[in-house]
mmCIF file of C-alpha atoms and ligand atoms in Angstrom:
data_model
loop_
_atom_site.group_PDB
_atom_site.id
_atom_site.type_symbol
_atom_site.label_atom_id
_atom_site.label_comp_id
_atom_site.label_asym_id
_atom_site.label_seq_id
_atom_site.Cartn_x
_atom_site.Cartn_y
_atom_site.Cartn_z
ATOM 1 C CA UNK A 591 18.933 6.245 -5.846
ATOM 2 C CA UNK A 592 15.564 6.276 -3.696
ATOM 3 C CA UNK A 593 16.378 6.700 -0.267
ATOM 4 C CA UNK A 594 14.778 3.901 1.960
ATOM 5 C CA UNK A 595 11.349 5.279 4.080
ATOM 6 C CA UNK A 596 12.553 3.190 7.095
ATOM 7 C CA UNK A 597 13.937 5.759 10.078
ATOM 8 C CA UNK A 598 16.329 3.967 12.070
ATOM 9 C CA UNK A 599 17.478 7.355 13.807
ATOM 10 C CA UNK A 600 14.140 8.279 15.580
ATOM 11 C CA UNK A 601 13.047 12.252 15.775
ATOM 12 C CA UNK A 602 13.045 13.482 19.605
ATOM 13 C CA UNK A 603 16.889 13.269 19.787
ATOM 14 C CA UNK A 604 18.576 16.052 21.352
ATOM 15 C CA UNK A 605 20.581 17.534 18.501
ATOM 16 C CA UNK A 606 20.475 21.740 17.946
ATOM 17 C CA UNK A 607 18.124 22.899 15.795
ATOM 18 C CA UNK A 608 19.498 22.801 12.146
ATOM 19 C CA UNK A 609 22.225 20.361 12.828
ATOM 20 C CA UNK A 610 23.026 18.752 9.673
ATOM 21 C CA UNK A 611 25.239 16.117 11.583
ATOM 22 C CA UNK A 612 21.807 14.278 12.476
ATOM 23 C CA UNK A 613 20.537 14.397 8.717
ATOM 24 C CA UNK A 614 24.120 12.543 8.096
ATOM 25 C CA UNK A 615 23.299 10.133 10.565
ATOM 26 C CA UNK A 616 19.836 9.285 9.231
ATOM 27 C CA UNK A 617 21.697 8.799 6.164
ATOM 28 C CA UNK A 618 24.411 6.230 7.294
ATOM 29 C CA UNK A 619 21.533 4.303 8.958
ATOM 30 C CA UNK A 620 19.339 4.197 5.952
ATOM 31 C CA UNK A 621 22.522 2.918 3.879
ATOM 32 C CA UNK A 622 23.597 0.170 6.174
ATOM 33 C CA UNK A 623 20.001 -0.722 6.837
ATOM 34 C CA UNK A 624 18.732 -3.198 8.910
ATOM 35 C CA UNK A 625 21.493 -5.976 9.069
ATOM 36 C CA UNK A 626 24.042 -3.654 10.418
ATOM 37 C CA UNK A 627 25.908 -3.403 13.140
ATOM 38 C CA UNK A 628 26.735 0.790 14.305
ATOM 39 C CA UNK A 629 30.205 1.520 16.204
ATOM 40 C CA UNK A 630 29.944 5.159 17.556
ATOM 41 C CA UNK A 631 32.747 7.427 18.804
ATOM 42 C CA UNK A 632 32.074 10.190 21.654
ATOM 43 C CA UNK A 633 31.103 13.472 20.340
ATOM 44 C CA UNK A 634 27.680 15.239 19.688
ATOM 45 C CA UNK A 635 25.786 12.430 17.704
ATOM 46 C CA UNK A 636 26.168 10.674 20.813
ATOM 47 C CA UNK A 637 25.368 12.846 23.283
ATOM 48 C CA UNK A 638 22.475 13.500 21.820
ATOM 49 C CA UNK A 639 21.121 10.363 21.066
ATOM 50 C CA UNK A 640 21.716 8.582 23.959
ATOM 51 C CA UNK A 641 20.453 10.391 27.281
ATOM 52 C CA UNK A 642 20.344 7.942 30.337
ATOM 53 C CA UNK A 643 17.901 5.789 29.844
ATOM 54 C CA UNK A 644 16.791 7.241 26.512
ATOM 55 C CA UNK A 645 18.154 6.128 22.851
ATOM 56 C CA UNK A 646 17.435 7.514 19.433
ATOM 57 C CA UNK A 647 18.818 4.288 17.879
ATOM 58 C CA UNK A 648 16.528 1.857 16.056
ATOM 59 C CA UNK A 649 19.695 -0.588 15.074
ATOM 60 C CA UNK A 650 21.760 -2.644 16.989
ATOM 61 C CA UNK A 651 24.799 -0.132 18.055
ATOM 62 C CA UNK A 652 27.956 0.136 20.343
ATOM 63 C CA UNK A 653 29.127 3.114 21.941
ATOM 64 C CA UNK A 654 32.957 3.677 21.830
ATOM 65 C CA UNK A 655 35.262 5.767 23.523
ATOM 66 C CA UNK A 656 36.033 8.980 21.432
ATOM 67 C CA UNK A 657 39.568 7.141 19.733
ATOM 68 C CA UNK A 658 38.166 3.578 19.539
ATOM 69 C CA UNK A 659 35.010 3.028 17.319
ATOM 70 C CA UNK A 660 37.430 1.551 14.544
ATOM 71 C CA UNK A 661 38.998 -0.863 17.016
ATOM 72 C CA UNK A 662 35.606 -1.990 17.847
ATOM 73 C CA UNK A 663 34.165 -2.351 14.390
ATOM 74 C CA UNK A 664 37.301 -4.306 13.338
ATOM 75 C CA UNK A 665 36.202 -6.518 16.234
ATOM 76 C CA UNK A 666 32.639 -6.969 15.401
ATOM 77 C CA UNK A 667 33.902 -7.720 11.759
ATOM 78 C CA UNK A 668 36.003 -10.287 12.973
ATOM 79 C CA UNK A 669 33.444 -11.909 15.693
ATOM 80 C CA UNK A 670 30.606 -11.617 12.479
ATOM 81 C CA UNK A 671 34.006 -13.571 10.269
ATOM 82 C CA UNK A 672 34.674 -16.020 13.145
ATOM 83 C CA UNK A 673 30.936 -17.854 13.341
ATOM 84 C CA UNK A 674 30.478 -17.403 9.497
ATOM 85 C CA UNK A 675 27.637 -14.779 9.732
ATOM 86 C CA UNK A 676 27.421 -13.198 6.012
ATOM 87 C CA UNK A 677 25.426 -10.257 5.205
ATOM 88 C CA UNK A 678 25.591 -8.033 8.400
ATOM 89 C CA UNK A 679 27.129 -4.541 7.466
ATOM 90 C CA UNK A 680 29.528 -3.320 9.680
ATOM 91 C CA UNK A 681 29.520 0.218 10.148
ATOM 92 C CA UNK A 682 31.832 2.864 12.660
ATOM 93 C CA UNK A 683 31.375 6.345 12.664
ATOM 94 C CA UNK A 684 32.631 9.311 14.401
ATOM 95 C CA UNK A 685 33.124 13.276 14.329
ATOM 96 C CA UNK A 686 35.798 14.891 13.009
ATOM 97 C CA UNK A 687 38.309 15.329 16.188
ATOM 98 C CA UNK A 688 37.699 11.375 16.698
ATOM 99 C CA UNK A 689 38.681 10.667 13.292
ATOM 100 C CA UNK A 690 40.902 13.006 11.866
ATOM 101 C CA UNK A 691 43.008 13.360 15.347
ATOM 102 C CA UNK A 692 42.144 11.433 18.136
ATOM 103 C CA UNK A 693 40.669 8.068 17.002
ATOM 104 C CA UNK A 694 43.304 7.793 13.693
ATOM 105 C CA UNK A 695 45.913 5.790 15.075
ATOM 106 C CA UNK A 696 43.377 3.460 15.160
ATOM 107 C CA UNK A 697 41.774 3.977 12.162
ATOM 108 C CA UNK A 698 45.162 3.587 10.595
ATOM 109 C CA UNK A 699 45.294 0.421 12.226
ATOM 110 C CA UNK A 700 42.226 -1.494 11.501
ATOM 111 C CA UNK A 701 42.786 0.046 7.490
ATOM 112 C CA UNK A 702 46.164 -1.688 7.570
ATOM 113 C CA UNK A 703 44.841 -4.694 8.764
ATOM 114 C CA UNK A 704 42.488 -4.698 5.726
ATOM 115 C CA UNK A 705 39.354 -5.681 8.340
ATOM 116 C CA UNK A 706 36.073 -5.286 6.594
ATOM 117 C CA UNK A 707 34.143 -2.595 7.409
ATOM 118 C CA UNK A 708 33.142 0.987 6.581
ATOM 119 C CA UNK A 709 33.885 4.228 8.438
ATOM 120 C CA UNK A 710 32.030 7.277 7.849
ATOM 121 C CA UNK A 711 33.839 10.284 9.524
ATOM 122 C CA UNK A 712 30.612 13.278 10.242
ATOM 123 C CA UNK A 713 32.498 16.003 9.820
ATOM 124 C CA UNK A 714 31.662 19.853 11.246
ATOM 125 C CA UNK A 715 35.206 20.485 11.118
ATOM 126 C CA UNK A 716 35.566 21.063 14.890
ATOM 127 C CA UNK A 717 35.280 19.183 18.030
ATOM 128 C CA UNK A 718 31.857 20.824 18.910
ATOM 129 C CA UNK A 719 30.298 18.662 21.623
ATOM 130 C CA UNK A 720 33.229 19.696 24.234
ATOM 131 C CA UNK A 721 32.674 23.155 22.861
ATOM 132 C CA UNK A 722 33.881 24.267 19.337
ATOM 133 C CA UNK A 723 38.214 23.578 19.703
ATOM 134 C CA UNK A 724 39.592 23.075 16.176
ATOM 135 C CA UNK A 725 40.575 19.858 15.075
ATOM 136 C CA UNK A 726 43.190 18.482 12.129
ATOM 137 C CA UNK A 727 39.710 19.025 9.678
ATOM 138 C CA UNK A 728 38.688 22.845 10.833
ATOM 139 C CA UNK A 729 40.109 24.888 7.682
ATOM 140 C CA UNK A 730 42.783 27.453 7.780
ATOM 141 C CA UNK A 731 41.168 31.314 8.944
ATOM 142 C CA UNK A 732 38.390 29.485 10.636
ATOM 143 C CA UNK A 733 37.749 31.004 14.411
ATOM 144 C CA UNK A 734 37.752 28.206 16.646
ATOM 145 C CA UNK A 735 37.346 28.549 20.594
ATOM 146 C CA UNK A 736 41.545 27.286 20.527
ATOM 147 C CA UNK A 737 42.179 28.983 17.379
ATOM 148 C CA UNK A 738 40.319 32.233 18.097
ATOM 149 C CA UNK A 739 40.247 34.861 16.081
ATOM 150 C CA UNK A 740 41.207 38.787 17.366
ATOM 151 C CA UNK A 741 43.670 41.838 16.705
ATOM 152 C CA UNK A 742 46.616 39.585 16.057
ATOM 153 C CA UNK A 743 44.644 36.127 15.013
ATOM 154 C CA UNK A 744 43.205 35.569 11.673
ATOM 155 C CA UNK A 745 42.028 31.792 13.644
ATOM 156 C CA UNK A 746 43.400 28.844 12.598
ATOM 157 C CA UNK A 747 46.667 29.055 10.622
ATOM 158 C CA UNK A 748 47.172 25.805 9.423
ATOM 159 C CA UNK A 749 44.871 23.641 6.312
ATOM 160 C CA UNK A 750 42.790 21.091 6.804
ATOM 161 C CA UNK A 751 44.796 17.973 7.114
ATOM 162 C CA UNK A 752 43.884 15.810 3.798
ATOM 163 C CA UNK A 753 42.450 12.740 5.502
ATOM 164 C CA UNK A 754 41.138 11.150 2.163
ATOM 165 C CA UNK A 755 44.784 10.742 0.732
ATOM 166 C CA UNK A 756 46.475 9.758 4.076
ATOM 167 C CA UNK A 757 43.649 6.721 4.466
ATOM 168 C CA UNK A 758 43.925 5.819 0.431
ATOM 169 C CA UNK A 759 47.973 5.688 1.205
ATOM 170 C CA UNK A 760 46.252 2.348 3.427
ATOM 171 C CA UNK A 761 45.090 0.808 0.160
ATOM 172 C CA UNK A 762 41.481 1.273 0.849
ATOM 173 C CA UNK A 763 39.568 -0.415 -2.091
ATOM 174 C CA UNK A 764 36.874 2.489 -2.042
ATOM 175 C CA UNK A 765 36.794 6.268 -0.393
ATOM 176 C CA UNK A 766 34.562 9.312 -0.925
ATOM 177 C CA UNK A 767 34.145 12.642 0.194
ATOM 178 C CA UNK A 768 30.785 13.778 0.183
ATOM 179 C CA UNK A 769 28.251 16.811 1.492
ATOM 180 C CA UNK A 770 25.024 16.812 3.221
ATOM 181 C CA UNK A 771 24.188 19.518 1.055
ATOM 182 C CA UNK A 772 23.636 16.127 -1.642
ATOM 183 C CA UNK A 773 21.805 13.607 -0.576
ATOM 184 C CA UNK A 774 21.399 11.416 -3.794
ATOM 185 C CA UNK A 775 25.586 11.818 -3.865
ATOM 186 C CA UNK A 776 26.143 11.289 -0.243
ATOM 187 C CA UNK A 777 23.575 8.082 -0.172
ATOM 188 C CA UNK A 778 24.923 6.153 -3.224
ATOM 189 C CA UNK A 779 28.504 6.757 -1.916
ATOM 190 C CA UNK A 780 27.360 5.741 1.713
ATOM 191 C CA UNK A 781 26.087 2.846 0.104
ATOM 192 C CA UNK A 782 29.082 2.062 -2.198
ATOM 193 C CA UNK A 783 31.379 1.650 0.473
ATOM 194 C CA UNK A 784 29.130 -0.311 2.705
ATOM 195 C CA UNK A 785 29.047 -2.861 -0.235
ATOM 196 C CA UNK A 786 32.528 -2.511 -1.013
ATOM 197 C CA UNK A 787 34.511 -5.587 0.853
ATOM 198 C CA UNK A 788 37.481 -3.988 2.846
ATOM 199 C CA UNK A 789 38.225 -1.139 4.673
ATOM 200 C CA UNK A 790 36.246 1.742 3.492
ATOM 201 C CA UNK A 791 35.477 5.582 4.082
ATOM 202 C CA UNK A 792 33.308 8.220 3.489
ATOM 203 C CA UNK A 793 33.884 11.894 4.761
ATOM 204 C CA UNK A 794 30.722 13.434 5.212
ATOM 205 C CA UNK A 795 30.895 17.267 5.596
ATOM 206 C CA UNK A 796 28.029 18.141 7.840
ATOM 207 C CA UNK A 797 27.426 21.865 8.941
ATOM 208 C CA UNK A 798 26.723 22.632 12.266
ATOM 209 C CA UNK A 799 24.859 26.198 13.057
ATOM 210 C CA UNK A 800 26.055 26.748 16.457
ATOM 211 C CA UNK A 801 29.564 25.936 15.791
ATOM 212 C CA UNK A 802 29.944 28.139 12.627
ATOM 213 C CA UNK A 803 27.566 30.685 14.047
ATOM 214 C CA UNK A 804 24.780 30.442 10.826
ATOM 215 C CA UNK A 805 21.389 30.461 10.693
ATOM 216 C CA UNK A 806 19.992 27.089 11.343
ATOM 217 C CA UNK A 807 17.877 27.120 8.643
ATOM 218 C CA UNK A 808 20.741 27.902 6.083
ATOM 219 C CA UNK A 809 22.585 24.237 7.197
ATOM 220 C CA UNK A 810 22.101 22.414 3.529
ATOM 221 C CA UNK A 811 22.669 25.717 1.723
ATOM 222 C CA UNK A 812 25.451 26.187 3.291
ATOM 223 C CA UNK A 813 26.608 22.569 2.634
ATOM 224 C CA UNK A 814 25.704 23.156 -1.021
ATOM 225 C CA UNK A 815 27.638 26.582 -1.111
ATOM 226 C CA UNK A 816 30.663 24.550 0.149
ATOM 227 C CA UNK A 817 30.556 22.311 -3.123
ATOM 228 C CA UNK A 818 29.614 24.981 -5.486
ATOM 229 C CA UNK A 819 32.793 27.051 -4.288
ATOM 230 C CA UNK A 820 34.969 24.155 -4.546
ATOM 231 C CA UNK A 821 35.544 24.581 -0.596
ATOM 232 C CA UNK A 822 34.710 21.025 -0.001
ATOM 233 C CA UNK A 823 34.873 18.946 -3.372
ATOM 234 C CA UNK A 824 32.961 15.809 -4.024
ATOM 235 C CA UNK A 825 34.694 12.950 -5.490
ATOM 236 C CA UNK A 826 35.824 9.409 -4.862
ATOM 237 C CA UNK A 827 38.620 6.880 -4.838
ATOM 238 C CA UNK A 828 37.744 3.975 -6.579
ATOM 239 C CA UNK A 829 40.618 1.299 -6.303
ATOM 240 C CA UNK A 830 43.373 4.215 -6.194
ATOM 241 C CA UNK A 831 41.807 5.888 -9.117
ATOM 242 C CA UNK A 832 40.310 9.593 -8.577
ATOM 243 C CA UNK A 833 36.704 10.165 -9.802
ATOM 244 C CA UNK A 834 35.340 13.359 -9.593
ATOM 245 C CA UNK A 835 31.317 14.007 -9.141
ATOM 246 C CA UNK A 836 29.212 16.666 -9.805
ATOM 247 C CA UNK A 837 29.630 19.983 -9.913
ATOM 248 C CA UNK A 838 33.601 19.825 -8.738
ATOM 249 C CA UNK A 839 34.110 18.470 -12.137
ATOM 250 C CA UNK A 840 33.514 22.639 -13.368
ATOM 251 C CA UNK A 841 36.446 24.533 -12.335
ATOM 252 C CA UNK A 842 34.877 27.144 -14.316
ATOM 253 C CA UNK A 843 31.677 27.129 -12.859
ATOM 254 C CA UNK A 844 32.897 28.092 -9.134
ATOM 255 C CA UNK A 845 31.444 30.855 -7.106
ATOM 256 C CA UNK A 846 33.674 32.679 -5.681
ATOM 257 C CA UNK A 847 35.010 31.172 -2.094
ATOM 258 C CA UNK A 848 34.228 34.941 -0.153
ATOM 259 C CA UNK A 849 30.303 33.471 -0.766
ATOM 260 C CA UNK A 850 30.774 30.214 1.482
ATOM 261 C CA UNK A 851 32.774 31.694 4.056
ATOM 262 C CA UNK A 852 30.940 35.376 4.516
ATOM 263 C CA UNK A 853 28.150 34.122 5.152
ATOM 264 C CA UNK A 854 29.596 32.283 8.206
ATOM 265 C CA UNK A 855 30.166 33.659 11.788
ATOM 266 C CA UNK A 856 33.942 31.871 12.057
ATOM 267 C CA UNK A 857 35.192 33.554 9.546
ATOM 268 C CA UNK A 858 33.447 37.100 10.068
ATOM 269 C CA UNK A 859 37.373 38.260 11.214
ATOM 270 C CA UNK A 860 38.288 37.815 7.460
ATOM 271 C CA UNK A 861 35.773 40.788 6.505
ATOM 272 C CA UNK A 862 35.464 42.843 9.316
ATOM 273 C CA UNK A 863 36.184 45.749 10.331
ATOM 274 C CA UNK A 864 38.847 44.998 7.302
ATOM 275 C CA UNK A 865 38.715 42.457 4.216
ATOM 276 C CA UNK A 866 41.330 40.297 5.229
ATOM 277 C CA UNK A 867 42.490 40.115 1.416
ATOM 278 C CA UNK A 868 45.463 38.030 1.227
ATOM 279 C CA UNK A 869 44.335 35.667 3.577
ATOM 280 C CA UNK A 870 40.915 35.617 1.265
ATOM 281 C CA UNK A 871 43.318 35.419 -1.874
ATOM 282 C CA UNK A 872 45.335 32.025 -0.060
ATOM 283 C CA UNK A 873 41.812 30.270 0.179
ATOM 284 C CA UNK A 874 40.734 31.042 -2.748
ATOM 285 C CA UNK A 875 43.985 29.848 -4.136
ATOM 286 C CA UNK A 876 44.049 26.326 -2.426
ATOM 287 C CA UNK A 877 40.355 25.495 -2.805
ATOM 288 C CA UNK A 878 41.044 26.107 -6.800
ATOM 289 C CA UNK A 879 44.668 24.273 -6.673
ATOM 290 C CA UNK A 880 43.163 21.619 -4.696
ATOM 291 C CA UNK A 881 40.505 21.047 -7.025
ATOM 292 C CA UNK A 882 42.858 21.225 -10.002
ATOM 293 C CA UNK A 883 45.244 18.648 -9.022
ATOM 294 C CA UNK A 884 41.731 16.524 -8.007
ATOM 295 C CA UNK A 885 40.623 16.944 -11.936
ATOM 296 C CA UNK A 886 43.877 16.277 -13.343
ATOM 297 C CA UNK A 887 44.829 13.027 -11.235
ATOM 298 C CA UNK A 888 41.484 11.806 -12.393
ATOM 299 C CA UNK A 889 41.448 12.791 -16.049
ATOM 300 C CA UNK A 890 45.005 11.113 -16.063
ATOM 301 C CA UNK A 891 43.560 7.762 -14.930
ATOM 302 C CA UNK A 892 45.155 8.357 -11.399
HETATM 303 C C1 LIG B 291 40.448 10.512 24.896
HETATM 304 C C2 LIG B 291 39.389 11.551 25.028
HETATM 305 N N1 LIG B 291 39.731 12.855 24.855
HETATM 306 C C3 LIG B 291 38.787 13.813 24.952
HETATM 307 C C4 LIG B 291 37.490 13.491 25.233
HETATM 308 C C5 LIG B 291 36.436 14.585 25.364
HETATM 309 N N2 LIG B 291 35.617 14.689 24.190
HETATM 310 C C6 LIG B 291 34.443 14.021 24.070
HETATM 311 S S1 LIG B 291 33.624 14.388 22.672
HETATM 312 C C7 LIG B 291 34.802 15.480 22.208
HETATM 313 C C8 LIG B 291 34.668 16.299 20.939
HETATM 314 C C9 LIG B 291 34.189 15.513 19.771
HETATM 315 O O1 LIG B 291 34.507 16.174 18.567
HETATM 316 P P1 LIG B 291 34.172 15.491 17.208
HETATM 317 O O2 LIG B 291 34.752 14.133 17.136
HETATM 318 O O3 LIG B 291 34.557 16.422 16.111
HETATM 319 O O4 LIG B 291 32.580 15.322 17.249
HETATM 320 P P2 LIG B 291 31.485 16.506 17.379
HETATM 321 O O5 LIG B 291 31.311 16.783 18.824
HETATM 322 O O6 LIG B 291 31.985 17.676 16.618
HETATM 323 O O7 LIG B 291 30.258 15.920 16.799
HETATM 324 C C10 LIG B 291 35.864 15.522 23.140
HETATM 325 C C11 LIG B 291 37.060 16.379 23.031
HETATM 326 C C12 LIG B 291 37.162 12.137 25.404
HETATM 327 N N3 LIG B 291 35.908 11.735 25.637
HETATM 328 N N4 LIG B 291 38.140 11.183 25.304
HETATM 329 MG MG1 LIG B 292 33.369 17.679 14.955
#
């Protein structure tokens, strides 16, 4: 799927050098295009975009308080509904802490309420703009600023909370998790749920150099590592049924999860001064059992 030449996230934004959260954004404005409508929750894509009296935005948007963006696009959706407008894409985005934590009660809300419109969560897996805390996304063993890692600390102890599942529970016609690290994957499913009628979602893991202390110019490899070690699996949930894409479908074919997480500074603690190896052995574990159970609900028609 070609991506559109149109920019509708102008260059000269303030984002760190690297930051694969503004090549996500680029994205989600290139899929809802022109006739859209943007809902935006605090954190860094704001921040950055939006410096008094400056704006990176090309497309009519809203700026939302970090728990509210859903709220607001169920709103719009039903002002659009209310004069009979057809054809304008709603679409409310947000980081991780203002969708997996802060903003879901809302989110639950507006998915229960079946309003039309598409929410694409960016997630970095912490709550970077107010300076790296860990959030309900940032995986177990990952050193967070809150969940630091030191003699007694292996970081964050608990898993990633499984947002995807939780939101499908809401009967969401269509949901996908996808990576920055693939763009033809992340822009058809960006695209899929904007023309999907209902609630819809799209988790888009986005890395983010200064908060998992890599080289910036190792962002979309690292993305790509995250699929090809099953870290972060790509599939979708297409009226409750599972489908998965790409190169999750190949439990065989996974690297080895010590190459996606080495090669990041938040989890340095699990190889040095020691390998860390049962805590190395329990990711590897889940990101294979996860992925499992992902294969076999969709080979099963689930
Ligand atoms: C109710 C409320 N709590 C806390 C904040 C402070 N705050 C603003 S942005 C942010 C972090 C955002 O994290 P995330 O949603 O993951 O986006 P990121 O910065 O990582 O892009 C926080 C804690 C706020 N603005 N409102
Ligand atoms: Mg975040």
């Amino acid at each position: 799927m070609g991506f559109p030449e149109e920019e509708y996230f102008s260059c000269g934004h303030r984002a760190c050098a690297g930051c694969a959260c503004a090549t996500a954004i680029r994205w989600i404005t290139k899929a809802a295009g022109k006739d859209s409508i943007l809902v935006e929750a605090t954190g860094c894509m704001e921040v950055v975009s939006t410096p008094y009296p400056e704006t990176a935005w090309k497309l009519p948007w809203i700026h939302g308080a970090f728990e509210n963006a859903s709220a607001i696009a169920s709103g719009v959706a039903a002002a659009l509904r209310t004069q009979g407008v057809e054809g304008k894409k709603v679409v409310a985005f947000g980081g991780d802490g203002a969708t997996y934590d802060i903003g879901f009660g809302l989110i639950s809300g507006a998915f229960e309420r079946g309003e039309n419109f598409t929410y694409v969560c960016y997630d970095n897996e912490a709550y970077m703009n107010t300076g790296i805390q860990r959030s309900g996304s940032t995986p177990f063993g990952a050193s967070t600023t809150t969940s630091p890692a030191g003699k007694e600390s292996i970081g964050k102890v608990e898993w990633k909370k499984d947002l995807m599942h939780i939101l499908a529970a809401h009967g969401s016609p269509y949901l996908a998790s996808a990576s920055v690290g693939y763009p033809q994957d992340a822009f058809r499913k960006l695209k899929k749920a904007m023309e999907t009628p209902g609630p819809t979602f799209v988790n888009l893991f986005a890395s983010c150099p200064t908060g998992w202390r890599v080289d910036p110019s190792k962002a979309i490899e690292i993305a790509k590592l995250a699929v090809e070690t099953g870290a972060v699996p790509l599939y979708e949930i297409i009226e409750g049924k599972h489908v998965v894409n790409g190169q999750s479908k190949d439990l065989s074919k996974l690297k080895p999860v010590d190459e996606y997480l080495k090669v990041q500074g938040r989890y340095s603690h699990l190889f040095k001064p020691v390998r860390r190896e049962k805590e190395l052995s329990m990711i590897q574990d889940r990101v294979r059992s996860n992925l499992q159970r992902l294969i076999d609900l969709s080979e099963k028609g689930f």
